[in-house]
């Protein structure tokens, strides 16, 4: 049974702590016990997470600096795990904040503790999940996050220099909690000055009136390096008061990127229409994102989010499942021809470099990046020995048609006359399944095309490969 008044709270032995002390002690306990500190975060074990750990122990306010889609917001939200499950506060309507029962900061809270018997000071409990708030910087005003004089309260007779005349913003209301500001370079300078004052003095001053509060709050920020480092976007005094900068990054290894892609896509590949995704198809989808992050046609200051891979992977699986249902095939196996549908999930997620892309459309840039990704994965998978024999097939006038809605048996029938030449193809993913073999065939054909060994033409959603 939790205490319901101040006397019961004192008798229980509860100790008051600042929010950073609370987080530090809980973090150290979880670290000692070997608990998972940041569930769901992949690829940061040796880089980002150790820096966050040290910042928490040091009691710093944090800035997460990185490009879009690098889990900055998720990391900030996960810090809630290091708060107590719930904390007590003085439960009075006159106080706009969750007052520490031992150290109230508002006039109403101080008056309640000073003038009321302890067993009559009501105590309620603030749950962990409600002690976090975040705000996106664009359009944010001083009144939104810090506060403003409330005209209605002035009209009711409150003095302009009294607490009763104020409307509190998000930061004062998160007293004893965590406040996160996303994309800090987009904040108005006046708001930045207000934040600087809170970081420096831990108090709130509204319109210069002598109404001050000793606010206990942990403040988190996020920003893109391109804008954060641009002169004049963030005032130097605010930068100087941020305790630790946590530099995030995209997955260093493609395998980690695939793990993130599968985890965040959250797809069930079982069910009435199961899907079997060959490893090379997963690698191509992730490689498309990796190629985009290096492409001269893409604005690298904007970055290419992990959401790019996630959306494309979902589309790939959806296309395969759509075909399987239409044609009555099980399992559904994604093919290279399914990549044609990635335009729908990719367009709008890439920002073109106007100098590098010249007159190329976003669709043309995407096609170029896809071809580069296919070539990179193809070169890793397929030994060049034996591929010449496959290429020679086309010299005899053989044409092979592929498409996302062609039945898998179409592929088997088409290559019956040259079975030996395709044994190399089936080494990519050994299987007797016609659907898997169809996917392997398309992979090798696309790889040969990307390597300029054969040509292709496309019409009405179907692709024909032949000798150039």
Coordinates of C-alpha atoms in Angstrom, one line a residue:
X1 CA 0.0 0.0 0.0
X2 CA 1.6 3.3 -1.1
X3 CA 1.6 6.3 1.3
X4 CA -1.3 8.7 0.7
X5 CA -0.1 11.6 2.9
X6 CA 3.1 13.3 3.9
X7 CA 3.3 11.6 7.3
X8 CA 3.0 8.1 5.9
X9 CA 5.6 9.0 3.3
X10 CA 8.1 10.1 5.9
X11 CA 7.4 7.0 7.9
X12 CA 8.0 4.8 4.9
X13 CA 11.6 6.0 4.6
X14 CA 11.2 7.3 1.1
X15 CA 14.2 9.5 0.1
X16 CA 14.1 12.5 -2.2
X17 CA 16.5 12.5 -5.1
X18 CA 17.0 14.8 -8.1
X19 CA 16.0 13.3 -11.4
X20 CA 19.6 12.8 -12.5
X21 CA 20.6 11.2 -9.2
X22 CA 17.6 8.9 -9.6
X23 CA 18.6 7.9 -13.1
X24 CA 22.2 7.4 -12.2
X25 CA 21.5 5.1 -9.3
X26 CA 18.9 3.1 -11.3
X27 CA 21.3 2.9 -14.2
X28 CA 24.2 1.7 -12.1
X29 CA 22.0 -1.0 -10.5
X30 CA 20.9 -2.3 -13.9
X31 CA 24.4 -2.2 -15.2
X32 CA 25.6 -4.2 -12.1
X33 CA 22.8 -6.8 -12.5
X34 CA 23.6 -7.3 -16.2
X35 CA 20.1 -6.1 -17.3
X36 CA 19.6 -5.2 -21.0
X37 CA 20.0 -1.4 -21.0
X38 CA 18.7 -0.4 -24.4
X39 CA 16.4 -3.1 -25.8
X40 CA 15.9 -3.1 -29.5
X41 CA 18.9 -1.0 -30.3
X42 CA 21.3 -2.8 -32.7
X43 CA 24.8 -1.9 -33.9
X44 CA 25.6 0.7 -31.2
X45 CA 27.0 -1.7 -28.6
X46 CA 30.6 -0.6 -29.0
X47 CA 30.1 3.0 -30.1
X48 CA 27.0 5.0 -29.1
X49 CA 25.8 3.1 -26.0
X50 CA 29.1 3.4 -24.0
X51 CA 28.9 7.2 -24.5
X52 CA 25.4 7.3 -23.2
X53 CA 26.4 5.2 -20.2
X54 CA 29.1 7.6 -19.2
X55 CA 26.8 10.7 -19.7
X56 CA 24.2 9.1 -17.4
X57 CA 26.8 8.5 -14.7
X58 CA 28.1 12.0 -15.2
X59 CA 24.6 13.5 -14.8
X60 CA 24.7 15.4 -18.1
X61 CA 22.1 16.8 -20.3
X62 CA 22.5 15.1 -23.7
X63 CA 22.5 16.0 -27.4
X64 CA 22.0 13.2 -29.9
X65 CA 23.7 14.3 -33.0
X66 CA 23.1 12.3 -36.2
X67 CA 21.3 12.0 -39.5
X68 CA 17.7 10.9 -39.9
X69 CA 16.8 7.4 -39.1
X70 CA 19.6 6.7 -36.7
X71 CA 17.4 5.9 -33.6
X72 CA 17.9 9.3 -31.9
X73 CA 14.3 9.6 -30.7
X74 CA 14.2 6.0 -29.7
X75 CA 17.3 6.3 -27.6
X76 CA 15.9 9.4 -25.9
X77 CA 12.6 7.6 -25.1
X78 CA 14.4 4.6 -23.7
X79 CA 16.1 6.7 -21.0
X80 CA 12.7 6.6 -19.2
X81 CA 13.7 3.0 -18.2
X82 CA 16.1 4.5 -15.7
X83 CA 13.5 6.4 -13.8
X84 CA 11.8 5.0 -10.7
X85 CA 8.6 3.1 -11.5
X86 CA 6.7 5.9 -9.7
X87 CA 7.4 8.9 -7.5
X88 CA 5.3 10.7 -4.9
X89 CA 4.1 14.3 -5.3
X90 CA 1.9 16.8 -3.4
X91 CA -1.6 16.3 -4.8
X92 CA -3.1 19.8 -4.8
X93 CA -5.0 21.4 -7.8
X94 CA -3.3 24.8 -7.1
X95 CA 0.1 23.5 -8.0
X96 CA 0.8 23.2 -11.8
X97 CA 3.8 20.8 -11.3
X98 CA 4.4 17.5 -9.6
X99 CA 6.0 18.8 -6.4
X100 CA 8.6 17.0 -4.5
X101 CA 6.9 16.5 -1.1
X102 CA 10.1 17.4 0.7
X103 CA 11.2 20.3 -1.5
X104 CA 8.2 22.1 -3.1
X105 CA 9.1 24.9 -5.5
X106 CA 5.8 26.7 -6.0
X107 CA 4.1 29.1 -3.6
X108 CA 1.1 26.8 -3.3
X109 CA 3.3 23.8 -2.5
X110 CA 5.4 25.5 0.0
X111 CA 2.3 27.0 1.7
X112 CA 0.6 23.5 1.9
X113 CA 3.7 21.9 3.6
X114 CA 4.3 24.8 6.0
X115 CA 0.7 25.4 7.1
X116 CA -0.9 21.9 7.1
X117 CA -0.5 18.9 9.3
X118 CA 1.6 16.3 7.7
X119 CA -1.1 13.7 7.8
X120 CA -3.4 16.1 5.9
X121 CA -0.9 16.8 3.0
X122 CA -2.3 14.6 0.2
X123 CA 0.2 12.5 -1.7
X124 CA -0.3 10.9 -5.1
X125 CA 2.1 8.9 -7.3
X126 CA 3.4 9.9 -10.7
X127 CA 4.1 6.9 -13.0
X128 CA 7.3 6.6 -15.0
X129 CA 5.7 6.6 -18.4
X130 CA 4.2 10.1 -17.8
X131 CA 7.5 11.6 -16.8
X132 CA 8.7 12.1 -20.3
X133 CA 7.6 14.7 -22.9
X134 CA 9.1 15.7 -26.2
X135 CA 8.6 18.5 -28.7
X136 CA 9.5 19.0 -32.3
X137 CA 11.3 22.4 -32.7
X138 CA 9.7 23.8 -35.9
X139 CA 6.9 26.1 -34.8
X140 CA 7.7 25.9 -31.1
X141 CA 7.2 29.2 -29.2
X142 CA 8.6 30.4 -25.9
X143 CA 5.1 29.9 -24.3
X144 CA 4.9 26.3 -25.5
X145 CA 7.9 25.0 -23.6
X146 CA 8.7 27.6 -20.9
X147 CA 5.6 29.7 -20.3
X148 CA 3.7 32.9 -20.6
X149 CA 1.7 35.5 -18.7
X150 CA -2.0 34.3 -18.8
X151 CA -4.3 37.2 -19.7
X152 CA -7.3 35.5 -18.3
X153 CA -5.6 35.2 -14.9
X154 CA -4.7 38.9 -15.0
X155 CA -8.3 39.8 -15.8
X156 CA -9.3 37.8 -12.8
X157 CA -7.1 40.1 -10.6
X158 CA -3.8 38.2 -10.4
X159 CA -0.7 40.4 -10.1
X160 CA 1.6 40.3 -13.2
X161 CA 4.6 39.5 -10.9
X162 CA 2.8 36.6 -9.1
X163 CA 3.0 32.9 -9.8
X164 CA -0.7 32.8 -10.2
X165 CA -0.6 34.9 -13.3
X166 CA 1.6 32.4 -15.2
X167 CA 0.7 29.7 -17.7
X168 CA 3.5 27.0 -17.5
X169 CA 5.1 25.5 -20.6
X170 CA 6.2 21.9 -21.0
X171 CA 9.6 22.2 -19.2
X172 CA 8.2 23.5 -15.9
X173 CA 5.4 20.9 -16.1
X174 CA 8.1 18.2 -16.5
X175 CA 9.7 19.2 -13.2
X176 CA 11.2 15.9 -11.9
X177 CA 11.0 14.3 -15.3
X178 CA 12.7 14.3 -18.7
X179 CA 12.1 16.8 -21.6
X180 CA 13.3 16.2 -25.1
X181 CA 13.6 18.8 -27.9
X182 CA 13.9 17.4 -31.4
X183 CA 15.8 19.3 -34.1
X184 CA 17.1 22.0 -31.9
X185 CA 18.7 24.2 -34.7
X186 CA 15.1 25.0 -35.9
X187 CA 14.3 26.7 -32.6
X188 CA 13.8 30.5 -32.5
X189 CA 16.7 32.3 -30.8
X190 CA 14.4 33.6 -28.0
X191 CA 13.5 30.0 -27.1
X192 CA 17.2 29.0 -27.2
X193 CA 18.0 31.7 -24.7
X194 CA 15.3 30.4 -22.4
X195 CA 16.7 26.9 -22.7
X196 CA 20.2 28.2 -22.0
X197 CA 18.9 29.9 -18.8
X198 CA 17.3 26.6 -17.7
X199 CA 20.5 24.6 -18.4
X200 CA 22.7 27.2 -16.6
X201 CA 20.6 28.3 -13.6
X202 CA 17.9 25.6 -13.5
X203 CA 15.3 28.2 -13.1
X204 CA 12.5 29.7 -15.2
X205 CA 12.1 33.4 -15.9
X206 CA 9.1 34.5 -17.9
X207 CA 9.1 38.0 -19.5
X208 CA 11.7 39.3 -17.1
X209 CA 9.3 39.2 -14.1
X210 CA 10.8 38.2 -10.8
X211 CA 9.0 34.8 -10.7
X212 CA 11.5 32.0 -10.5
X213 CA 11.3 28.3 -10.1
X214 CA 14.2 25.9 -9.3
X215 CA 13.2 23.3 -11.9
X216 CA 14.6 19.8 -11.7
X217 CA 14.5 18.3 -15.2
X218 CA 16.8 16.4 -17.4
X219 CA 16.9 17.9 -20.9
X220 CA 17.6 16.0 -24.1
X221 CA 18.2 17.4 -27.6
X222 CA 18.5 16.0 -31.1
X223 CA 20.0 17.5 -34.2
X224 CA 21.4 16.8 -37.7
X225 CA 25.1 17.6 -37.9
X226 CA 24.6 19.6 -41.1
X227 CA 22.4 22.2 -39.3
X228 CA 23.8 22.0 -35.8
X229 CA 27.3 22.9 -37.0
X230 CA 26.1 25.7 -39.3
X231 CA 27.1 29.0 -37.9
X232 CA 24.2 30.9 -36.2
X233 CA 21.8 28.1 -36.1
X234 CA 22.4 27.3 -32.4
X235 CA 23.6 30.0 -30.0
X236 CA 27.1 29.3 -28.6
X237 CA 25.9 29.7 -25.0
X238 CA 23.4 26.9 -25.4
X239 CA 26.0 24.6 -27.1
X240 CA 28.4 25.3 -24.3
X241 CA 25.9 24.2 -21.6
X242 CA 25.0 20.8 -23.1
X243 CA 26.9 18.2 -21.1
X244 CA 27.5 15.4 -23.6
X245 CA 27.1 15.0 -27.4
X246 CA 26.2 11.5 -28.5
X247 CA 27.2 10.9 -32.1
X248 CA 24.9 8.3 -33.8
X249 CA 25.6 6.6 -37.1
X250 CA 24.1 4.2 -39.7
X251 CA 24.9 0.5 -39.4
X252 CA 28.5 -0.2 -40.0
X253 CA 27.9 -3.7 -41.3
X254 CA 25.2 -4.8 -43.8
X255 CA 24.3 -7.7 -41.6
X256 CA 23.4 -5.3 -38.8
X257 CA 21.3 -3.3 -41.2
X258 CA 19.4 -6.4 -42.2
X259 CA 18.7 -7.2 -38.5
X260 CA 17.4 -3.7 -37.9
X261 CA 15.3 -3.9 -41.1
X262 CA 13.7 -7.2 -40.1
X263 CA 13.1 -6.2 -36.5
X264 CA 11.5 -2.9 -37.4
X265 CA 9.5 -4.2 -40.3
X266 CA 7.7 -6.5 -37.9
X267 CA 6.4 -8.8 -40.6
X268 CA 5.0 -12.3 -40.0
X269 CA 6.3 -14.5 -42.9
X270 CA 4.1 -17.4 -41.8
X271 CA 0.3 -17.8 -42.0
X272 CA -2.0 -18.8 -44.8
X273 CA 0.4 -17.3 -47.4
X274 CA 3.9 -17.9 -46.1
X275 CA 6.9 -16.0 -47.6
X276 CA 10.4 -17.3 -47.9
X277 CA 12.9 -14.4 -48.5
X278 CA 16.2 -15.6 -50.0
X279 CA 19.3 -14.1 -48.2
X280 CA 20.4 -12.3 -51.3
X281 CA 17.1 -10.5 -51.6
X282 CA 17.4 -9.1 -48.0
X283 CA 21.0 -8.1 -48.8
X284 CA 20.0 -6.3 -52.0
X285 CA 17.3 -4.3 -50.1
X286 CA 19.8 -3.2 -47.4
X287 CA 22.5 -2.6 -50.0
X288 CA 20.2 -0.2 -51.8
X289 CA 20.2 2.0 -48.7
X290 CA 23.9 1.7 -48.3
X291 CA 24.5 2.6 -51.9
X292 CA 22.2 5.6 -51.6
X293 CA 24.2 6.8 -48.6
X294 CA 27.3 6.9 -50.8
X295 CA 25.7 8.1 -54.0
X296 CA 26.8 11.4 -55.6
X297 CA 23.2 11.9 -56.7
X298 CA 21.8 12.0 -53.1
X299 CA 22.2 14.9 -50.7
X300 CA 24.4 13.2 -48.0
X301 CA 23.8 16.0 -45.5
X302 CA 20.2 14.9 -45.3
X303 CA 21.0 11.2 -45.0
X304 CA 19.1 8.1 -45.9
X305 CA 17.0 6.8 -43.1
X306 CA 16.8 3.2 -41.9
X307 CA 13.1 3.7 -42.6
X308 CA 14.1 3.5 -46.3
X309 CA 15.1 -0.1 -46.0
X310 CA 12.2 -1.0 -43.7
X311 CA 9.6 0.4 -46.1
X312 CA 11.3 -1.2 -49.1
X313 CA 11.5 -4.6 -47.4
X314 CA 7.8 -4.5 -46.6
X315 CA 7.0 -3.7 -50.2
X316 CA 9.2 -6.5 -51.4
X317 CA 7.4 -9.0 -49.2
X318 CA 4.0 -7.6 -50.1
X319 CA 4.7 -8.0 -53.8
X320 CA 5.8 -11.6 -53.4
X321 CA 2.7 -12.4 -51.3
X322 CA 0.5 -10.7 -53.8
X323 CA 1.9 -12.8 -56.6
X324 CA 1.6 -16.0 -54.6
X325 CA -2.1 -15.4 -53.8
X326 CA -2.9 -14.5 -57.4
X327 CA -1.1 -17.6 -58.8
X328 CA -1.8 -20.0 -56.0
X329 CA 1.9 -20.6 -55.2
X330 CA 3.3 -21.5 -51.8
X331 CA 5.6 -20.3 -50.4
X332 CA 5.9 -16.8 -51.9
X333 CA 9.5 -16.0 -52.8
X334 CA 10.6 -12.4 -53.6
X335 CA 12.4 -11.9 -56.9
X336 CA 14.4 -9.1 -58.5
X337 CA 11.3 -8.2 -60.6
X338 CA 9.6 -7.3 -57.3
X339 CA 12.1 -4.5 -56.9
X340 CA 10.2 -2.6 -59.5
X341 CA 7.6 -1.8 -56.9
X342 CA 10.1 -0.2 -54.6
X343 CA 9.5 3.1 -56.3
X344 CA 6.2 3.5 -54.4
X345 CA 8.0 3.1 -51.0
X346 CA 11.2 4.9 -52.0
X347 CA 10.0 8.1 -53.7
X348 CA 10.0 11.0 -51.3
X349 CA 12.5 9.4 -48.9
X350 CA 15.5 10.5 -50.9
X351 CA 16.7 14.1 -51.3
X352 CA 18.5 14.6 -54.5
X353 CA 21.8 16.5 -54.7
X354 CA 20.9 19.2 -57.3
X355 CA 24.6 19.5 -58.4
X356 CA 25.2 15.8 -58.7
X357 CA 21.9 14.6 -60.1
X358 CA 21.7 17.3 -62.8
X359 CA 18.5 16.6 -64.7
X360 CA 17.9 13.1 -63.4
X361 CA 14.5 12.3 -61.9
X362 CA 14.2 10.7 -58.5
X363 CA 13.0 7.5 -60.2
X364 CA 16.1 7.4 -62.5
X365 CA 18.4 7.9 -59.5
X366 CA 16.6 5.1 -57.7
X367 CA 17.0 2.8 -60.7
X368 CA 20.7 3.6 -60.8
X369 CA 21.2 2.9 -57.1
X370 CA 19.2 -0.4 -57.4
X371 CA 21.5 -1.6 -60.3
X372 CA 24.6 -0.7 -58.2
X373 CA 23.2 -2.6 -55.2
X374 CA 22.4 -5.7 -57.3
X375 CA 25.9 -5.7 -58.9
X376 CA 27.6 -5.4 -55.5
X377 CA 25.7 -8.4 -54.0
X378 CA 26.0 -10.4 -57.2
X379 CA 29.8 -10.0 -57.2
X380 CA 29.9 -11.3 -53.6
X381 CA 27.7 -14.3 -54.3
X382 CA 28.6 -15.6 -57.7
X383 CA 32.0 -16.9 -58.8
X384 CA 32.8 -15.6 -62.3
X385 CA 33.8 -19.0 -63.4
X386 CA 30.8 -20.6 -65.2
X387 CA 29.0 -17.3 -65.8
X388 CA 30.4 -17.1 -69.3
X389 CA 28.6 -20.3 -70.2
X390 CA 25.3 -18.7 -69.1
X391 CA 26.0 -15.6 -71.1
X392 CA 26.8 -17.7 -74.2
X393 CA 23.2 -19.0 -74.1
X394 CA 22.0 -15.7 -75.3
X395 CA 24.3 -15.8 -78.3
X396 CA 22.1 -18.6 -79.6
X397 CA 19.2 -16.2 -79.8
X398 CA 17.7 -17.4 -76.5
X399 CA 15.6 -14.8 -74.7
X400 CA 14.4 -15.1 -71.2
X401 CA 11.3 -13.3 -70.0
X402 CA 10.8 -12.5 -66.3
X403 CA 8.2 -10.5 -64.4
X404 CA 6.7 -10.2 -61.0
X405 CA 3.4 -11.9 -62.0
X406 CA 4.9 -14.8 -64.0
X407 CA 4.4 -18.2 -62.5
X408 CA 7.5 -19.9 -61.1
X409 CA 6.9 -22.9 -63.5
X410 CA 7.4 -20.5 -66.4
X411 CA 11.1 -20.2 -65.4
X412 CA 11.6 -23.9 -65.1
X413 CA 10.1 -24.5 -68.5
X414 CA 12.1 -21.8 -70.2
X415 CA 15.5 -23.2 -69.1
X416 CA 14.9 -26.9 -69.6
X417 CA 16.9 -26.8 -72.8
X418 CA 20.0 -25.6 -71.0
X419 CA 19.9 -27.2 -67.5
X420 CA 23.7 -27.5 -67.1
X421 CA 24.3 -23.8 -67.6
X422 CA 22.0 -23.0 -64.7
X423 CA 23.6 -25.3 -62.1
X424 CA 25.8 -22.4 -61.1
X425 CA 22.7 -20.3 -60.5
X426 CA 21.2 -22.8 -58.1
X427 CA 24.3 -22.9 -56.0
X428 CA 23.3 -19.4 -54.8
X429 CA 20.4 -20.9 -52.8
X430 CA 20.2 -24.7 -53.2
X431 CA 16.5 -25.7 -53.3
X432 CA 14.2 -27.9 -55.3
X433 CA 11.4 -25.3 -55.0
X434 CA 10.4 -23.8 -58.3
X435 CA 9.7 -20.4 -56.6
X436 CA 13.2 -20.3 -55.0
X437 CA 14.8 -21.3 -58.3
X438 CA 12.9 -18.6 -60.1
X439 CA 14.2 -16.0 -57.7
X440 CA 17.8 -17.3 -58.2
X441 CA 17.4 -17.1 -61.9
X442 CA 16.3 -13.5 -61.8
X443 CA 19.1 -12.7 -59.4
X444 CA 21.7 -14.0 -61.8
X445 CA 20.1 -12.4 -64.9
X446 CA 20.0 -9.1 -63.2
X447 CA 23.6 -9.5 -62.1
X448 CA 24.7 -10.3 -65.6
X449 CA 22.9 -7.3 -66.9
X450 CA 24.4 -5.1 -64.1
X451 CA 27.8 -6.4 -65.2
X452 CA 27.1 -5.4 -68.9
X453 CA 27.2 -9.1 -70.1
X454 CA 23.6 -9.1 -71.4
X455 CA 21.0 -6.5 -72.2
X456 CA 17.3 -6.2 -71.2
X457 CA 14.2 -4.5 -72.4
X458 CA 11.1 -3.8 -70.4
X459 CA 7.5 -3.6 -71.5
X460 CA 4.2 -3.7 -69.6
X461 CA 5.9 -4.8 -66.4
X462 CA 7.8 -7.7 -68.0
X463 CA 11.5 -7.8 -68.6
X464 CA 13.3 -9.7 -71.5
X465 CA 17.0 -10.5 -71.2
X466 CA 19.1 -11.2 -74.3
X467 CA 22.5 -10.7 -75.8
X468 CA 23.2 -7.0 -76.6

